[in-house]
mmCIF file of C-alpha atoms in Angstrom:
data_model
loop_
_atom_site.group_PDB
_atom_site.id
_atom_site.type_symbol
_atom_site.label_atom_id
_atom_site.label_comp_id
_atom_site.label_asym_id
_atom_site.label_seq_id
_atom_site.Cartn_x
_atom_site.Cartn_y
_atom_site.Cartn_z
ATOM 1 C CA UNK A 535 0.000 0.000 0.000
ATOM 2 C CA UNK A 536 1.250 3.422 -1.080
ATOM 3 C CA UNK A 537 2.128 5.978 2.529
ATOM 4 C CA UNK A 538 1.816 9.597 1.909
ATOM 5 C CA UNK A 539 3.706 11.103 -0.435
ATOM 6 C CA UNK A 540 4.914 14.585 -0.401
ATOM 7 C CA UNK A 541 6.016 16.395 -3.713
ATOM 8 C CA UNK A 542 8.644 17.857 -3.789
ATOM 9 C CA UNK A 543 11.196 16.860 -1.480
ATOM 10 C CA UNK A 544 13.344 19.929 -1.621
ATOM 11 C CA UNK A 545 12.208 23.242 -2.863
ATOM 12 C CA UNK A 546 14.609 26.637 -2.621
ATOM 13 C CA UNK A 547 12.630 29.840 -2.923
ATOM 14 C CA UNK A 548 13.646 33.558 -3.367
ATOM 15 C CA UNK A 549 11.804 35.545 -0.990
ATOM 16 C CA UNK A 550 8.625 37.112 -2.249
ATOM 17 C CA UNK A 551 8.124 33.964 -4.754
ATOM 18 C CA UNK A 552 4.879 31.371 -4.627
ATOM 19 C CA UNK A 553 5.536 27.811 -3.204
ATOM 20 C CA UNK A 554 3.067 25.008 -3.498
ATOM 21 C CA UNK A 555 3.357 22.013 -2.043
ATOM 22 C CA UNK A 556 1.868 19.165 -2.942
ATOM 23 C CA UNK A 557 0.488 16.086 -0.674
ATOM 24 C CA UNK A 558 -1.566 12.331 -1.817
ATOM 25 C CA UNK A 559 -2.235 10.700 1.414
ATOM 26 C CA UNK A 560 -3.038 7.216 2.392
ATOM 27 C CA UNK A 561 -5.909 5.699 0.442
ATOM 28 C CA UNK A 562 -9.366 5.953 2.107
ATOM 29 C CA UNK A 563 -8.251 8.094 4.848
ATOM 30 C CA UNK A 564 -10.590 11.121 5.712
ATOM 31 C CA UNK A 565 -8.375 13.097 7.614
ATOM 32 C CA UNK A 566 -5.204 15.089 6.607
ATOM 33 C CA UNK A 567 -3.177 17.049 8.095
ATOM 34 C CA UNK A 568 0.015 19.811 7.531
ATOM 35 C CA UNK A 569 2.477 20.659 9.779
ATOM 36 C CA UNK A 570 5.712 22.475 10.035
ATOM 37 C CA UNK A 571 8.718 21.293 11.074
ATOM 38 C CA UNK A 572 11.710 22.988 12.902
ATOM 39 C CA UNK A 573 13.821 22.802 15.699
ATOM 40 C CA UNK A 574 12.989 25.377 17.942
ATOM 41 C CA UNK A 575 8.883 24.960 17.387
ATOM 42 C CA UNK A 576 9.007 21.673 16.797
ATOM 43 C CA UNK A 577 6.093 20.353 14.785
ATOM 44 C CA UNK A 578 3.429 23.281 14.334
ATOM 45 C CA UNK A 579 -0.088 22.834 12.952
ATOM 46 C CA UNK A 580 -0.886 24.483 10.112
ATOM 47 C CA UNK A 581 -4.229 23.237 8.897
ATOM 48 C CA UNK A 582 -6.552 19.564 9.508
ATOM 49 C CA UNK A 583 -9.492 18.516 7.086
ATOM 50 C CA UNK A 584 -11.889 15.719 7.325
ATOM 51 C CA UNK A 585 -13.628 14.710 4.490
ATOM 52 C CA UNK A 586 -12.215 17.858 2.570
ATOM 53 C CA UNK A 587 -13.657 20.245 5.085
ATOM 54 C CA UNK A 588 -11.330 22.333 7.364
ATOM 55 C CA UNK A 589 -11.533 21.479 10.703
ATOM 56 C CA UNK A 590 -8.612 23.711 12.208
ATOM 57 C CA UNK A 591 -5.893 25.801 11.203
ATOM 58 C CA UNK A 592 -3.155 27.181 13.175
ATOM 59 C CA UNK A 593 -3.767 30.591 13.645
ATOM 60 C CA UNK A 594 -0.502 31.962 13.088
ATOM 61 C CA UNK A 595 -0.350 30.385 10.264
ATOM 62 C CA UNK A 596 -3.608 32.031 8.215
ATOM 63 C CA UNK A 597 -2.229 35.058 5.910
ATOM 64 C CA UNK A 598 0.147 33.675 3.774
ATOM 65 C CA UNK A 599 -0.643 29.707 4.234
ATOM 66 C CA UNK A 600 -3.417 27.927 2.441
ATOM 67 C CA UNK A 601 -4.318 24.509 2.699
ATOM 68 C CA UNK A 602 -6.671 23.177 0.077
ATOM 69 C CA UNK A 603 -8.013 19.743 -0.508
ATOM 70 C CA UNK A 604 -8.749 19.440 -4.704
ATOM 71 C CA UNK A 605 -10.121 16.045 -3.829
ATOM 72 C CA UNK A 606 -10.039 13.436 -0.973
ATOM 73 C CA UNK A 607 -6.719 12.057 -2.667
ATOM 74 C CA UNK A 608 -4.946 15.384 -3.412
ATOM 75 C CA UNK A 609 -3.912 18.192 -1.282
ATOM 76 C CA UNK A 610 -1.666 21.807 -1.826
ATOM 77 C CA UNK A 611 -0.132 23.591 0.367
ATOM 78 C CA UNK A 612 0.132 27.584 -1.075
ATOM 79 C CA UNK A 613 2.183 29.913 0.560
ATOM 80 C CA UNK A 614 2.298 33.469 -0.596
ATOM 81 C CA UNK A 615 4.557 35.393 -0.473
ATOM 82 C CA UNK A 616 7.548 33.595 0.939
ATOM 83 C CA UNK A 617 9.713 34.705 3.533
ATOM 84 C CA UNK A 618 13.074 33.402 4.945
ATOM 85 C CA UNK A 619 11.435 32.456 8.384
ATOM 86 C CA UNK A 620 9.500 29.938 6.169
ATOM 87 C CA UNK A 621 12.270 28.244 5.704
ATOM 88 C CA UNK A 622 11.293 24.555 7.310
ATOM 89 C CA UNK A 623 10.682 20.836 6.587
ATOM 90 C CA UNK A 624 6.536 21.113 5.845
ATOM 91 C CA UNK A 625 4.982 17.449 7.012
ATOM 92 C CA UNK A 626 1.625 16.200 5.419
ATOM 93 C CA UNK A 627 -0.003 13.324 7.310
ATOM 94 C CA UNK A 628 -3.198 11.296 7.051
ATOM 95 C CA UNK A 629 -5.582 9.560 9.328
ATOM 96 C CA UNK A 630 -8.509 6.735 9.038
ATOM 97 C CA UNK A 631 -11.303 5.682 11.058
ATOM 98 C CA UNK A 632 -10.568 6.715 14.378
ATOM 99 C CA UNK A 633 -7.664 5.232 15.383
ATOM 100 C CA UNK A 634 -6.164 8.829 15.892
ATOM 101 C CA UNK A 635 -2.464 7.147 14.242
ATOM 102 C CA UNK A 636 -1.132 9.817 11.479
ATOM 103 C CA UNK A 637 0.739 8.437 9.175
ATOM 104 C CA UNK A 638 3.383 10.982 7.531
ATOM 105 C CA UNK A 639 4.963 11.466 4.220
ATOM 106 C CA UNK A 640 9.052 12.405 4.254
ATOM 107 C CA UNK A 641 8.392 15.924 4.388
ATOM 108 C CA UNK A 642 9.085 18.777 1.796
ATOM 109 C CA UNK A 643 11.926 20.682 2.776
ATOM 110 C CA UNK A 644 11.434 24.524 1.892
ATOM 111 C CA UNK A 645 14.938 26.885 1.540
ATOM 112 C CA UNK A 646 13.828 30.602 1.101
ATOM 113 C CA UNK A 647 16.884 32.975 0.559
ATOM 114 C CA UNK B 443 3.047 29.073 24.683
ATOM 115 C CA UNK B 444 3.516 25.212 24.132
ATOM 116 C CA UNK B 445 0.697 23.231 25.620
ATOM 117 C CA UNK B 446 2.715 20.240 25.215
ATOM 118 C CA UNK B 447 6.073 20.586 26.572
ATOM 119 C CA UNK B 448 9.251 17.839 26.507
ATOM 120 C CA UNK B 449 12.211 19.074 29.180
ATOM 121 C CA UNK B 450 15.094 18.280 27.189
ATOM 122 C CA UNK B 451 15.752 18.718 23.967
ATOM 123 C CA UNK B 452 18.748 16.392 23.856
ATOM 124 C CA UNK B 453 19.675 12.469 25.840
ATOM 125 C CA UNK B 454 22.706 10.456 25.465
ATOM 126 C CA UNK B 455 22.511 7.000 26.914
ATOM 127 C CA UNK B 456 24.699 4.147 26.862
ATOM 128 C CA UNK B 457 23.879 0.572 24.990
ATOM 129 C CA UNK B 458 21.847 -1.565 27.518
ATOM 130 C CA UNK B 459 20.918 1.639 29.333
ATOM 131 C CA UNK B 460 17.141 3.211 29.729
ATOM 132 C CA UNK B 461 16.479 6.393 28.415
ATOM 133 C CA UNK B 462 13.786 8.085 30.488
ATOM 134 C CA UNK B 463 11.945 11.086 28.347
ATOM 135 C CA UNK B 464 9.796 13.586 29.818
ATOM 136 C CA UNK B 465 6.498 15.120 29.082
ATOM 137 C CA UNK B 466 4.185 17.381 30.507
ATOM 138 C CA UNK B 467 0.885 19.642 29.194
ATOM 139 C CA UNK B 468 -1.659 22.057 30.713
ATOM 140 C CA UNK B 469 -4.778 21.478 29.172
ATOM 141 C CA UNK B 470 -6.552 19.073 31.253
ATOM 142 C CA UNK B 471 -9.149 18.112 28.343
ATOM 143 C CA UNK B 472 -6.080 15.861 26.399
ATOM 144 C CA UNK B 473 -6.814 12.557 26.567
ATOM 145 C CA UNK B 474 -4.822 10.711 24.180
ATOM 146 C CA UNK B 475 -0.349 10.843 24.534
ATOM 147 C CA UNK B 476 1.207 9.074 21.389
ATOM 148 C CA UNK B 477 5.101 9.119 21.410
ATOM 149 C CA UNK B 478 6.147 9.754 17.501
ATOM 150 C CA UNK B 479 9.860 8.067 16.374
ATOM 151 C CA UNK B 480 11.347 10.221 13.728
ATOM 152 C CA UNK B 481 15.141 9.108 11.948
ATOM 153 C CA UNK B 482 16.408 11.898 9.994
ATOM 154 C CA UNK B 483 14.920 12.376 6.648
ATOM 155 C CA UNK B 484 12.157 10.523 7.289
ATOM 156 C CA UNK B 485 8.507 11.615 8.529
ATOM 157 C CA UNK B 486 7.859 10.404 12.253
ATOM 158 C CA UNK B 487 5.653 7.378 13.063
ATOM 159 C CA UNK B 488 3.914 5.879 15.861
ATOM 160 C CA UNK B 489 5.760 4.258 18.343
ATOM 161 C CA UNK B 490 3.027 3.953 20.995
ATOM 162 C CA UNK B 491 0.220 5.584 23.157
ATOM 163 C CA UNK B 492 -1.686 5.781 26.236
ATOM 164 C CA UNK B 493 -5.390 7.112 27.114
ATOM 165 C CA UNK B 494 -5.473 9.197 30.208
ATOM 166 C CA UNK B 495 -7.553 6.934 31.932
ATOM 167 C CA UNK B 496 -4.558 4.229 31.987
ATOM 168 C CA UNK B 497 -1.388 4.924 34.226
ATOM 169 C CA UNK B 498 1.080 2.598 32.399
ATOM 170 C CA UNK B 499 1.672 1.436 28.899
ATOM 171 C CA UNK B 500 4.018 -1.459 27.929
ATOM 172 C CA UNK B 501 5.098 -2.295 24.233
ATOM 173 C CA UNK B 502 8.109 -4.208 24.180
ATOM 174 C CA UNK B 503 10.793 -2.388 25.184
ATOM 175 C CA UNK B 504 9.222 1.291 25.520
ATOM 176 C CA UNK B 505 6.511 2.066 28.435
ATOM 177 C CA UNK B 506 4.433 5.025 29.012
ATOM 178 C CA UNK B 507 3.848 6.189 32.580
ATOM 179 C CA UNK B 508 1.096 8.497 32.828
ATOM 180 C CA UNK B 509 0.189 11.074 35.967
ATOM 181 C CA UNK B 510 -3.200 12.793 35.159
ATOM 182 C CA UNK B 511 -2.724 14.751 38.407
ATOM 183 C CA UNK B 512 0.451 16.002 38.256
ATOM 184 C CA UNK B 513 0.056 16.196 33.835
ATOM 185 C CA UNK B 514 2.768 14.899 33.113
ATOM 186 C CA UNK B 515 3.986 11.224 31.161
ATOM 187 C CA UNK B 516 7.417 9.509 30.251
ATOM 188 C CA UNK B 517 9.016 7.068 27.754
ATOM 189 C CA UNK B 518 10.585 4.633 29.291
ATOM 190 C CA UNK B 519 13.463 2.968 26.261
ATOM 191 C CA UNK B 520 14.777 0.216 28.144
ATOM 192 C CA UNK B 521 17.643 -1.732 27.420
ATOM 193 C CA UNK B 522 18.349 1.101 24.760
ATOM 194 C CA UNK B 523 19.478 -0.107 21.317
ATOM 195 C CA UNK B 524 21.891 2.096 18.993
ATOM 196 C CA UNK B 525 18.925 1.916 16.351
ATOM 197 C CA UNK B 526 17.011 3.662 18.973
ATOM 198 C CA UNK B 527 18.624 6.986 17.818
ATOM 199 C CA UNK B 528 16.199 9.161 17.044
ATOM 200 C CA UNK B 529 13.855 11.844 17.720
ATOM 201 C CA UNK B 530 11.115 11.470 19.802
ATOM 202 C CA UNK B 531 7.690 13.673 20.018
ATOM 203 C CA UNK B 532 5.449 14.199 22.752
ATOM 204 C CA UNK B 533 2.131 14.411 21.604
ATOM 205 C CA UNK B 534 -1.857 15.188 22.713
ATOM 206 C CA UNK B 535 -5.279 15.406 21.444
ATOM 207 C CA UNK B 536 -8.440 15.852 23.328
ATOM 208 C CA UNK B 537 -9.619 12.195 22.133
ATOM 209 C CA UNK B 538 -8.213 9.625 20.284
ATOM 210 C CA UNK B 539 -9.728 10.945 16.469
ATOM 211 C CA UNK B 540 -10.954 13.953 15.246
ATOM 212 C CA UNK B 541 -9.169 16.717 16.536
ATOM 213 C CA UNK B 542 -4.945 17.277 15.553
ATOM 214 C CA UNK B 543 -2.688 16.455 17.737
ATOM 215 C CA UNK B 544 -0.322 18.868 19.341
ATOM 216 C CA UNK B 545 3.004 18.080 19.557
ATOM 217 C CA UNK B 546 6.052 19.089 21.577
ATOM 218 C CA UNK B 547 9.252 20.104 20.516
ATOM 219 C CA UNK B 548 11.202 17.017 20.554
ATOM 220 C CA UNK B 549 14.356 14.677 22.353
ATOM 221 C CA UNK B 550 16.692 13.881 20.218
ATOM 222 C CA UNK B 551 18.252 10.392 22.000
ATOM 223 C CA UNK B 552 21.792 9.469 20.733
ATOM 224 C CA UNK B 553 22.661 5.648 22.052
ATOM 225 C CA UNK B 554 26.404 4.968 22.358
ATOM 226 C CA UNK B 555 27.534 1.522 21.851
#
């Protein structure tokens, strides 16, 4: 069976540019998830949907992050415009029934100079 | 602030040795603790959980003790492996699905053969 997978691995960005990243999660799972990744925060929430709706987002996160689910096997992650503080590994997991496990894909790791 | 907090960021143990990792949080609705494994460059995964209305947790080698009235848990890694290197997250939801979890910042545990 196919985990998440997170497209693409590594992205470098000038700051000011557009970033998306892209997420498929597990098969039949309902709920996804995106989080950022760093050392001081650890991992931060940026946004949860079940069943394509958007249950939560992290507040800090809402002007230049957007989280949309295209379908229930494809999600993006926008943000606009990019700043070096956004530099970070961005996580996209996935959840069924209610087992409350995540699953994760390998991350996308953002650069922005 | 970080509702979910882990006291050290780093551990080095010796082969054979247990690594104890700390956990606390505040908000007194969290009722599910999974403990994430991470290895670098991959995304983290499961490694086991508790629901607050157990004390202790045994998988193997790792345990979960759990204090709902002091809120506060540990991993217990006993007879710590080298391939135990890793990072480890903290983590807490309200229940078990439906809500994201919230995660701590991390221990990085380094075992020395």
């Amino acid at each position: 069976d196919a985990g998440v997978t997170q497209t693409p691995r590594h992205e470098v960005a000038e700051k000011g540019q557009t970033i998306i990243l892209k997420c498929e999660p597990v098969s039949g799972h309902n709920d996804l998830f995106w989080y950022r990744q760093t050392k001081i925060q650890g991992l931060e929430l940026l946004s949860y949907f079940r069943s394509k709706s958007l249950m939560e987002d992290g507040g800090a996160f809402k002007d230049r992050f957007k989280a949309e689910m295209l379908n229930s096997s494809f999600s993006t992650l926008k943000i606009q415009p990019t700043e070096p503080k956004d530099s970070a590994v961005y996580l996209c997991a996935s959840s069924g029934g209610n087992t409350g496990q995540l699953y994760f894909g390998e991350g996308s790791k953002l650069t922005v100079l | 602030q970080q509702q979910v907090r882990q006291s050290s960021q780093s551990l080095t143990v010796w082969e054979g040795e247990t690594a104890i990792l700390n956990c606390s949080y505040e908000n007194s609705a969290f009722d599910y603790f999974p403990w994430y494994q991470q290895f670098p460059g991959e995304g983290p995964a499961l490694l086991i959980a508790i629901r607050s209305v157990s004390d202790k947790k045994e998988d193997g080698r790792f345990t979960i003790f759990f204090n709902k009235r002091e809120k506060n848990l540990s991993l217990h890694i006993k007879d710590s492996q080298p391939g135990d290197s890793a990072t480890y997250f903290c983590a807490a939801s309200p229940y078990q699905g439906g809500r994201a979890l919230i995660f701590g910042t991390g221990t990085t545990v380094s075992v020395s053969p």
